[in-house]
Amino acid sequence: MLDAVGEVPRERFVPPDRRAEASRDRPVRIGQDQTTSQPSLVAMMCAALELRGTERVLEIGTGLGYQAAVLSHLAAEVCTVERHAELAEAARRNLDAVGIDNVTVVAGDGTRGLPDHAPFDAVIIAAAAPGIPPAITEQIVRGGRLVAPVSQRGVEQVLVYTRDPDGLTEQRRLTAARFVPLVTGSD
Ligand code: SAH
């Protein structure tokens, strides 16, 4: 897990004028009023997916592509969706520039999941909502995992779920953290 974080040059996944901030374990602003989480939180969330390297993973909220780059080293294939077309475009360029070729970036509304690419063995949501959009749950294979920040009384709790025949079962709480909101619709 830490190897995957070590393999990704974070400064390539923040705006050029913020590269100096990339070496610190702190969130960094990435434009469009969005932020990229600190690497320790990305590592903790990716680790909670318990990937073995063979999975197809969906990420909701690409930003500039940092977490997708980390996941690309842990899974066989990553699909990631970003509602801001400009961020999606920049993420695609960032991933290409470091030679990552197992990530598909889609511009659109991730609250619908990505039906054309489903099903997924694991899903990670990088923006907070009061609940998990049902379309996403439906696109996870039985036994698959979901990690997502869920807003509860003004605080975001990062929760780990498994997909069961009836829907999602909450397994554990990873941590509390601040996240940008999951917004329905796309630019
Ligand atoms: N995963 C990114 C973090 C980006 S911040 C990283 O590793 O740096 C969360 C992102 O979620 C923002 O870019 C925001 O635009 C995006 N987002 C919010 N709601 C969304 C939605 N409905 N569909 C897709 N992306 C969404």
Coordinates of N, CA and C and ligand atoms in Angstrom, one line a residue:
M1 N 0.8 -1.2 0.0 CA 0.0 0.0 0.0 C 0.9 1.3 0.0
L2 N 1.8 1.3 1.0 CA 2.7 2.5 1.0 C 3.6 2.5 -0.2
D3 N 3.9 1.4 -0.8 CA 4.6 1.3 -2.1 C 3.9 2.1 -3.1
A4 N 2.6 1.8 -3.2 CA 1.7 2.5 -4.3 C 1.8 4.0 -4.1
V5 N 1.7 4.5 -2.8 CA 1.8 5.9 -2.6 C 3.1 6.4 -3.0
G6 N 4.2 5.7 -2.6 CA 5.5 6.1 -3.0 C 5.8 6.1 -4.4
E7 N 5.1 5.3 -5.2 CA 5.3 5.3 -6.7 C 4.7 6.5 -7.4
V8 N 3.7 7.2 -6.7 CA 3.0 8.3 -7.4 C 3.6 9.6 -7.0
P9 N 4.2 10.4 -8.0 CA 4.7 11.7 -7.7 C 3.6 12.7 -7.5
R10 N 3.2 13.0 -6.3 CA 2.0 13.8 -6.0 C 2.1 15.2 -6.7
E11 N 3.3 15.7 -6.8 CA 3.5 17.0 -7.4 C 2.9 17.1 -8.8
R12 N 2.8 15.9 -9.5 CA 2.3 15.9 -10.8 C 0.8 15.9 -10.9
F13 N 0.1 15.8 -9.7 CA -1.3 15.7 -9.6 C -1.9 16.9 -8.8
V14 N -1.2 18.0 -8.7 CA -1.7 19.2 -8.1 C -1.4 20.3 -9.2
P15 N -2.1 21.5 -9.1 CA -1.8 22.6 -10.0 C -0.3 23.0 -10.0
P16 N 0.3 23.3 -11.1 CA 1.7 23.7 -11.2 C 2.1 24.7 -10.1
D17 N 1.3 25.7 -9.8 CA 1.7 26.7 -8.8 C 1.5 26.2 -7.4
R18 N 1.1 25.0 -7.2 CA 1.0 24.4 -5.8 C 2.0 23.3 -5.6
R19 N 2.9 23.1 -6.5 CA 3.8 21.9 -6.4 C 4.6 21.9 -5.1
A20 N 4.9 23.1 -4.6 CA 5.7 23.1 -3.4 C 5.0 22.5 -2.2
E21 N 3.6 22.6 -2.3 CA 2.8 22.0 -1.2 C 2.7 20.5 -1.2
A22 N 3.0 19.9 -2.3 CA 2.7 18.5 -2.6 C 3.5 17.5 -1.7
S23 N 4.6 18.0 -1.1 CA 5.4 17.0 -0.3 C 4.9 16.9 1.1
R24 N 4.0 17.8 1.5 CA 3.5 17.7 2.9 C 2.3 16.8 2.9
D25 N 2.0 16.2 4.1 CA 0.9 15.3 4.2 C -0.4 16.2 4.6
R26 N -0.7 17.1 3.7 CA -1.8 18.0 3.9 C -2.7 18.1 2.7
P27 N -4.0 18.5 2.8 CA -4.8 18.6 1.6 C -4.2 19.8 0.8
V28 N -4.4 19.7 -0.5 CA -4.0 20.8 -1.4 C -5.2 21.2 -2.3
R29 N -5.3 22.5 -2.5 CA -6.4 23.0 -3.4 C -6.1 22.7 -4.8
I30 N -7.1 22.2 -5.6 CA -6.8 21.8 -7.0 C -7.6 22.6 -8.0
G31 N -8.2 23.7 -7.6 CA -9.0 24.5 -8.5 C -10.5 24.1 -8.5
Q32 N -11.4 24.9 -9.1 CA -12.8 24.6 -9.1 C -13.4 24.4 -7.7
D33 N -12.7 25.1 -6.7 CA -13.1 25.0 -5.3 C -13.0 23.6 -4.7
Q34 N -12.1 22.8 -5.3 CA -12.0 21.4 -4.8 C -10.6 21.2 -4.2
T35 N -10.4 20.1 -3.4 CA -9.1 19.8 -2.8 C -8.8 18.4 -3.0
T36 N -7.5 18.1 -2.9 CA -7.0 16.7 -2.9 C -6.6 16.4 -1.5
S37 N -7.1 15.2 -1.0 CA -6.8 14.8 0.4 C -5.3 14.6 0.7
Q38 N -5.0 14.6 1.9 CA -3.6 14.3 2.3 C -3.3 12.8 2.0
P39 N -2.1 12.5 1.5 CA -1.7 11.2 1.1 C -2.0 10.1 2.2
S40 N -1.8 10.4 3.5 CA -2.1 9.4 4.5 C -3.6 9.0 4.5
L41 N -4.5 9.9 4.2 CA -5.9 9.6 4.1 C -6.2 8.8 2.9
V42 N -5.6 9.2 1.7 CA -5.8 8.4 0.5 C -5.3 7.0 0.7
A43 N -4.1 6.9 1.4 CA -3.6 5.5 1.6 C -4.5 4.7 2.5
M44 N -5.1 5.3 3.5 CA -5.9 4.6 4.4 C -7.2 4.1 3.7
M45 N -7.8 5.0 2.9 CA -9.0 4.7 2.2 C -8.7 3.6 1.1
C46 N -7.6 3.7 0.4 CA -7.3 2.7 -0.6 C -7.0 1.3 0.0
A47 N -6.3 1.4 1.2 CA -6.0 0.1 1.9 C -7.3 -0.6 2.3
A48 N -8.3 0.2 2.7 CA -9.5 -0.4 3.2 C -10.3 -1.2 2.1
L49 N -9.9 -0.9 0.9 CA -10.5 -1.7 -0.2 C -10.0 -3.1 -0.3
E50 N -8.8 -3.4 0.4 CA -8.2 -4.7 0.5 C -8.0 -5.3 -0.9
L51 N -7.4 -4.5 -1.8 CA -7.2 -5.0 -3.2 C -6.1 -6.0 -3.3
R52 N -6.2 -6.9 -4.2 CA -5.2 -7.9 -4.5 C -4.5 -7.7 -5.8
G53 N -5.0 -6.8 -6.6 CA -4.3 -6.5 -7.9 C -5.1 -7.0 -9.1
T54 N -6.2 -7.7 -8.9 CA -6.9 -8.3 -10.0 C -8.2 -7.5 -10.3
E55 N -8.5 -6.6 -9.4 CA -9.8 -6.0 -9.4 C -10.0 -4.9 -10.4
R56 N -11.3 -4.6 -10.7 CA -11.8 -3.4 -11.4 C -12.4 -2.5 -10.4
V57 N -11.8 -1.3 -10.3 CA -12.2 -0.3 -9.3 C -12.9 0.9 -9.9
L58 N -13.9 1.4 -9.3 CA -14.5 2.6 -9.7 C -14.2 3.7 -8.6
E59 N -13.8 4.9 -9.1 CA -13.6 6.0 -8.2 C -14.6 7.1 -8.6
I60 N -15.2 7.7 -7.6 CA -16.1 8.8 -7.9 C -15.4 10.1 -7.4
G61 N -15.1 11.0 -8.3 CA -14.5 12.3 -7.9 C -13.0 12.2 -8.2
T62 N -12.6 12.3 -9.5 CA -11.2 12.1 -9.9 C -10.3 13.3 -9.5
G63 N -10.9 14.5 -9.4 CA -10.0 15.7 -9.2 C -9.0 15.7 -10.3
L64 N -7.7 15.8 -9.8 CA -6.6 15.9 -10.8 C -5.9 14.5 -11.0
G65 N -6.5 13.5 -10.3 CA -6.1 12.1 -10.6 C -5.2 11.4 -9.6
Y66 N -4.9 12.1 -8.5 CA -3.9 11.5 -7.6 C -4.3 10.1 -7.1
Q67 N -5.5 10.0 -6.5 CA -6.0 8.8 -5.9 C -6.1 7.7 -7.0
A68 N -6.6 8.1 -8.2 CA -6.7 7.2 -9.3 C -5.3 6.6 -9.6
A69 N -4.3 7.4 -9.6 CA -2.9 7.0 -9.8 C -2.5 6.0 -8.8
V70 N -2.8 6.2 -7.5 CA -2.4 5.3 -6.4 C -3.1 4.0 -6.7
L71 N -4.4 4.1 -7.0 CA -5.2 2.8 -7.2 C -4.7 2.1 -8.5
S72 N -4.2 2.8 -9.4 CA -3.7 2.1 -10.6 C -2.6 1.1 -10.3
H73 N -1.9 1.3 -9.2 CA -0.8 0.4 -8.8 C -1.3 -0.8 -7.9
L74 N -2.6 -0.7 -7.5 CA -3.2 -1.7 -6.6 C -4.2 -2.6 -7.2
A75 N -4.7 -2.2 -8.4 CA -5.8 -2.9 -9.1 C -5.5 -3.2 -10.5
A76 N -6.3 -4.0 -11.2 CA -6.0 -4.3 -12.6 C -6.5 -3.1 -13.5
E77 N -7.6 -2.5 -13.1 CA -8.2 -1.5 -13.9 C -8.9 -0.5 -13.1
V78 N -8.9 0.7 -13.4 CA -9.5 1.8 -12.6 C -10.4 2.6 -13.6
C79 N -11.7 2.8 -13.2 CA -12.5 3.8 -13.9 C -12.8 4.9 -13.0
T80 N -12.7 6.1 -13.4 CA -12.9 7.2 -12.5 C -13.7 8.3 -13.2
V81 N -14.7 8.9 -12.4 CA -15.6 9.8 -13.0 C -15.5 11.2 -12.2
E82 N -15.5 12.3 -13.0 CA -15.3 13.6 -12.4 C -16.4 14.5 -13.0
R83 N -17.1 15.3 -12.2 CA -18.2 16.1 -12.7 C -17.7 17.4 -13.4
H84 N -16.5 17.9 -13.0 CA -15.9 19.1 -13.7 C -15.1 18.6 -14.9
A85 N -15.6 18.9 -16.1 CA -15.0 18.5 -17.3 C -13.5 18.9 -17.3
E86 N -13.2 20.1 -16.9 CA -11.8 20.6 -16.9 C -10.9 19.8 -16.1
L87 N -11.4 19.4 -14.9 CA -10.5 18.6 -14.0 C -10.3 17.2 -14.6
A88 N -11.4 16.7 -15.2 CA -11.3 15.3 -15.8 C -10.2 15.4 -16.9
E89 N -10.3 16.4 -17.7 CA -9.3 16.6 -18.8 C -7.9 16.7 -18.3
A90 N -7.7 17.5 -17.3 CA -6.4 17.7 -16.7 C -5.9 16.3 -16.0
A91 N -6.8 15.6 -15.4 CA -6.5 14.3 -14.8 C -6.0 13.4 -15.8
R92 N -6.7 13.3 -16.9 CA -6.3 12.4 -18.0 C -4.9 12.7 -18.5
R93 N -4.6 14.0 -18.6 CA -3.2 14.4 -19.1 C -2.2 14.1 -18.0
N94 N -2.5 14.3 -16.7 CA -1.6 14.0 -15.6 C -1.2 12.5 -15.6
L95 N -2.3 11.6 -15.8 CA -2.1 10.2 -15.7 C -1.2 9.7 -16.9
D96 N -1.6 10.3 -18.1 CA -0.8 10.0 -19.3 C 0.7 10.4 -19.1
A97 N 0.9 11.5 -18.5 CA 2.2 12.1 -18.4 C 3.2 11.2 -17.5
V98 N 2.6 10.5 -16.6 CA 3.4 9.6 -15.8 C 3.3 8.1 -16.3
G99 N 2.7 7.9 -17.5 CA 2.7 6.6 -18.1 C 1.7 5.6 -17.5
I100 N 0.7 6.1 -16.8 CA -0.3 5.2 -16.3 C -1.3 4.9 -17.4
D101 N -1.5 3.6 -17.7 CA -2.4 3.3 -18.8 C -3.6 2.3 -18.5
N102 N -3.8 2.1 -17.2 CA -4.9 1.3 -16.8 C -6.0 2.1 -16.1
V103 N -6.1 3.4 -16.4 CA -7.1 4.2 -15.8 C -8.0 4.9 -16.9
T104 N -9.3 4.7 -16.8 CA -10.2 5.4 -17.7 C -10.9 6.5 -17.0
V105 N -10.7 7.8 -17.5 CA -11.3 8.9 -16.9 C -12.5 9.3 -17.7
V106 N -13.6 9.5 -17.0 CA -14.9 9.8 -17.6 C -15.4 11.2 -17.0
A107 N -15.8 12.1 -17.8 CA -16.4 13.4 -17.3 C -17.9 13.1 -17.2
G108 N -18.4 13.3 -16.0 CA -19.9 13.1 -15.9 C -20.3 13.1 -14.4
D109 N -21.5 12.7 -14.2 CA -22.1 12.7 -12.8 C -21.9 11.3 -12.2
G110 N -21.0 11.2 -11.2 CA -20.7 9.9 -10.6 C -21.8 9.4 -9.7
T111 N -22.8 10.2 -9.4 CA -23.8 9.7 -8.5 C -24.6 8.6 -9.2
R112 N -24.5 8.5 -10.6 CA -25.1 7.5 -11.3 C -24.2 6.2 -11.5
G113 N -23.0 6.3 -10.9 CA -22.0 5.3 -11.1 C -21.5 5.4 -12.6
L114 N -21.1 4.3 -13.1 CA -20.7 4.2 -14.5 C -21.2 3.0 -15.1
P115 N -22.6 3.0 -15.5 CA -23.2 1.8 -15.9 C -22.6 1.1 -17.1
D116 N -21.9 1.9 -18.0 CA -21.3 1.3 -19.2 C -20.1 0.5 -18.8
H117 N -19.5 0.7 -17.7 CA -18.3 0.0 -17.3 C -18.5 -1.0 -16.1
A118 N -19.7 -1.0 -15.6 CA -20.0 -1.9 -14.4 C -20.1 -3.3 -14.8
P119 N -19.9 -4.3 -13.9 CA -19.8 -4.1 -12.5 C -18.4 -3.9 -12.0
F120 N -18.2 -3.4 -10.7 CA -16.9 -3.1 -10.2 C -16.7 -4.0 -8.9
D121 N -15.5 -4.4 -8.7 CA -15.2 -5.2 -7.5 C -15.1 -4.3 -6.3
A122 N -14.8 -3.0 -6.5 CA -14.6 -2.1 -5.4 C -14.9 -0.7 -5.9
V123 N -15.4 0.1 -4.9 CA -15.7 1.5 -5.3 C -15.2 2.4 -4.2
I124 N -14.7 3.5 -4.6 CA -14.2 4.5 -3.6 C -14.8 5.9 -4.0
I125 N -15.4 6.6 -3.0 CA -16.0 7.9 -3.3 C -15.2 8.9 -2.6
A126 N -14.8 10.0 -3.4 CA -13.9 11.0 -2.8 C -14.6 12.3 -2.5
A127 N -15.9 12.2 -2.4 CA -16.7 13.4 -2.0 C -17.8 12.9 -1.1
A128 N -18.3 13.8 -0.2 CA -19.2 13.4 0.9 C -20.7 13.6 0.5
A129 N -21.5 12.7 1.0 CA -22.9 12.8 0.8 C -23.6 12.2 2.0
P130 N -24.9 12.5 2.3 CA -25.5 11.9 3.5 C -25.8 10.4 3.3
G131 N -25.8 10.0 2.1 CA -26.0 8.5 1.9 C -25.3 8.1 0.6
I132 N -25.3 6.8 0.3 CA -24.7 6.3 -0.9 C -25.7 6.2 -2.0
P133 N -25.5 6.8 -3.1 CA -26.4 6.8 -4.2 C -26.7 5.3 -4.6
P134 N -28.0 4.9 -4.7 CA -28.3 3.5 -5.0 C -27.7 3.0 -6.3
A135 N -27.6 3.9 -7.3 CA -27.0 3.4 -8.6 C -25.6 2.9 -8.4
I136 N -24.9 3.5 -7.5 CA -23.5 3.0 -7.2 C -23.5 1.6 -6.5
T137 N -24.4 1.5 -5.5 CA -24.5 0.2 -4.8 C -24.8 -0.9 -5.8
E138 N -25.7 -0.6 -6.8 CA -26.1 -1.7 -7.7 C -24.9 -2.1 -8.6
Q139 N -23.9 -1.3 -8.8 CA -22.8 -1.6 -9.7 C -21.7 -2.3 -9.0
I140 N -21.8 -2.6 -7.8 CA -20.7 -3.4 -7.0 C -21.1 -4.8 -7.0
V141 N -20.1 -5.7 -7.3 CA -20.3 -7.1 -7.3 C -20.6 -7.6 -5.8
R142 N -21.4 -8.7 -5.7 CA -21.6 -9.2 -4.3 C -20.3 -9.6 -3.7
G143 N -20.1 -9.1 -2.4 CA -18.9 -9.3 -1.7 C -17.9 -8.2 -2.0
G144 N -18.2 -7.3 -2.9 CA -17.3 -6.2 -3.2 C -17.3 -5.2 -2.1
R145 N -16.4 -4.2 -2.1 CA -16.3 -3.2 -1.1 C -16.5 -1.8 -1.6
L146 N -16.9 -1.0 -0.6 CA -17.1 0.4 -0.9 C -16.5 1.2 0.3
V147 N -15.8 2.2 0.0 CA -15.3 3.1 1.0 C -15.8 4.5 0.6
A148 N -16.4 5.2 1.6 CA -17.0 6.5 1.2 C -17.1 7.4 2.5
P149 N -16.9 8.7 2.3 CA -17.2 9.6 3.4 C -18.7 9.9 3.4
V150 N -19.3 9.7 4.6 CA -20.8 9.9 4.7 C -21.0 11.0 5.7
S151 N -21.7 12.1 5.3 CA -21.9 13.2 6.3 C -23.0 12.8 7.3
Q152 N -22.5 13.0 8.6 CA -23.4 12.7 9.7 C -23.3 13.9 10.6
R153 N -24.4 14.6 10.8 CA -24.5 15.8 11.7 C -23.3 16.7 11.5
G154 N -23.0 17.0 10.2 CA -22.0 18.0 9.9 C -20.6 17.5 9.9
V155 N -20.4 16.3 10.2 CA -19.0 15.7 10.1 C -19.0 14.6 9.1
E156 N -17.9 14.4 8.4 CA -17.9 13.3 7.5 C -17.1 12.1 8.1
Q157 N -17.8 11.0 8.1 CA -17.2 9.8 8.6 C -16.9 8.9 7.4
V158 N -15.6 8.5 7.4 CA -15.2 7.6 6.3 C -15.6 6.2 6.7
L159 N -16.5 5.6 5.9 CA -17.1 4.3 6.3 C -16.7 3.2 5.3
V160 N -16.6 2.0 5.7 CA -16.2 0.9 4.9 C -17.5 0.0 4.8
Y161 N -17.9 -0.4 3.6 CA -19.1 -1.2 3.5 C -18.7 -2.5 2.6
T162 N -19.5 -3.5 2.8 CA -19.5 -4.6 1.8 C -20.8 -4.7 1.1
R163 N -20.8 -5.2 -0.1 CA -22.0 -5.3 -0.9 C -22.6 -6.7 -0.7
D164 N -23.7 -6.8 -0.1 CA -24.4 -8.1 0.2 C -25.6 -8.2 -0.8
P165 N -26.2 -9.4 -0.8 CA -27.4 -9.5 -1.7 C -28.4 -8.5 -1.5
D166 N -28.6 -8.0 -0.3 CA -29.7 -7.0 0.0 C -29.3 -5.6 -0.2
G167 N -28.0 -5.3 -0.4 CA -27.5 -3.9 -0.5 C -26.2 -3.8 0.3
L168 N -26.0 -2.7 1.0 CA -24.7 -2.4 1.6 C -24.8 -2.8 3.1
T169 N -23.7 -3.3 3.6 CA -23.6 -3.5 5.1 C -22.4 -2.7 5.6
E170 N -22.6 -1.9 6.5 CA -21.5 -1.1 7.1 C -20.6 -2.0 7.9
Q171 N -19.3 -2.0 7.6 CA -18.4 -2.9 8.4 C -17.7 -2.1 9.5
R172 N -17.2 -0.9 9.1 CA -16.5 -0.2 10.2 C -16.3 1.3 9.7
R173 N -15.9 2.1 10.7 CA -15.6 3.5 10.5 C -14.1 3.6 10.5
L174 N -13.6 4.2 9.4 CA -12.1 4.4 9.3 C -11.6 5.6 10.1
T175 N -12.3 6.7 9.8 CA -11.8 8.0 10.4 C -12.8 9.1 10.2
A176 N -12.7 10.2 10.8 CA -13.5 11.4 10.5 C -12.6 12.3 9.6
A177 N -13.1 13.0 8.6 CA -12.3 13.8 7.8 C -13.2 14.8 7.1
R178 N -12.6 15.9 6.6 CA -13.4 16.9 5.8 C -13.3 16.5 4.3
F179 N -14.4 16.6 3.7 CA -14.4 16.3 2.2 C -15.3 17.3 1.5
V180 N -15.0 17.5 0.2 CA -15.9 18.4 -0.5 C -17.2 17.6 -0.8
P181 N -18.3 18.3 -1.0 CA -19.6 17.6 -1.2 C -19.7 16.9 -2.5
L182 N -20.4 15.7 -2.5 CA -20.8 15.0 -3.7 C -22.0 15.8 -4.3
V183 N -21.8 16.3 -5.5 CA -22.8 17.2 -6.1 C -23.5 16.4 -7.2
T184 N -24.8 16.4 -7.2 CA -25.5 15.7 -8.3 C -25.4 16.6 -9.6
G185 N -25.2 16.0 -10.8 CA -25.2 16.7 -12.0 C -23.7 17.0 -12.4
S186 N -23.5 17.4 -13.7 CA -22.1 17.6 -14.1 C -22.1 18.9 -14.9
D187 N -20.9 19.5 -15.1 CA -20.7 20.7 -15.8 C -21.0 20.5 -17.3
Ligands
SAH1 N1 -9.8 11.8 -5.9 C1 -9.3 13.2 -5.9 C2 -10.0 14.1 -4.9 C3 -10.8 15.1 -5.6 S1 -11.9 16.0 -4.6 C4 -7.8 13.1 -5.6 O1 -7.2 12.1 -5.5 O2 -7.2 14.2 -5.6 C5 -13.4 15.3 -5.0 C6 -13.9 15.5 -6.4 O3 -15.2 15.0 -6.5 C7 -13.9 17.0 -6.9 O4 -13.1 17.1 -8.0 C8 -15.4 17.1 -7.3 O5 -15.5 17.9 -8.5 C9 -15.8 15.7 -7.6 N2 -17.3 15.4 -7.5 C10 -18.2 15.9 -6.7 N3 -19.4 15.5 -7.0 C11 -19.2 14.6 -8.0 C12 -20.1 13.8 -8.8 N4 -21.4 13.8 -8.6 N5 -19.6 13.1 -9.8 C13 -18.3 13.1 -10.1 N6 -17.4 13.8 -9.4 C14 -17.9 14.6 -8.4

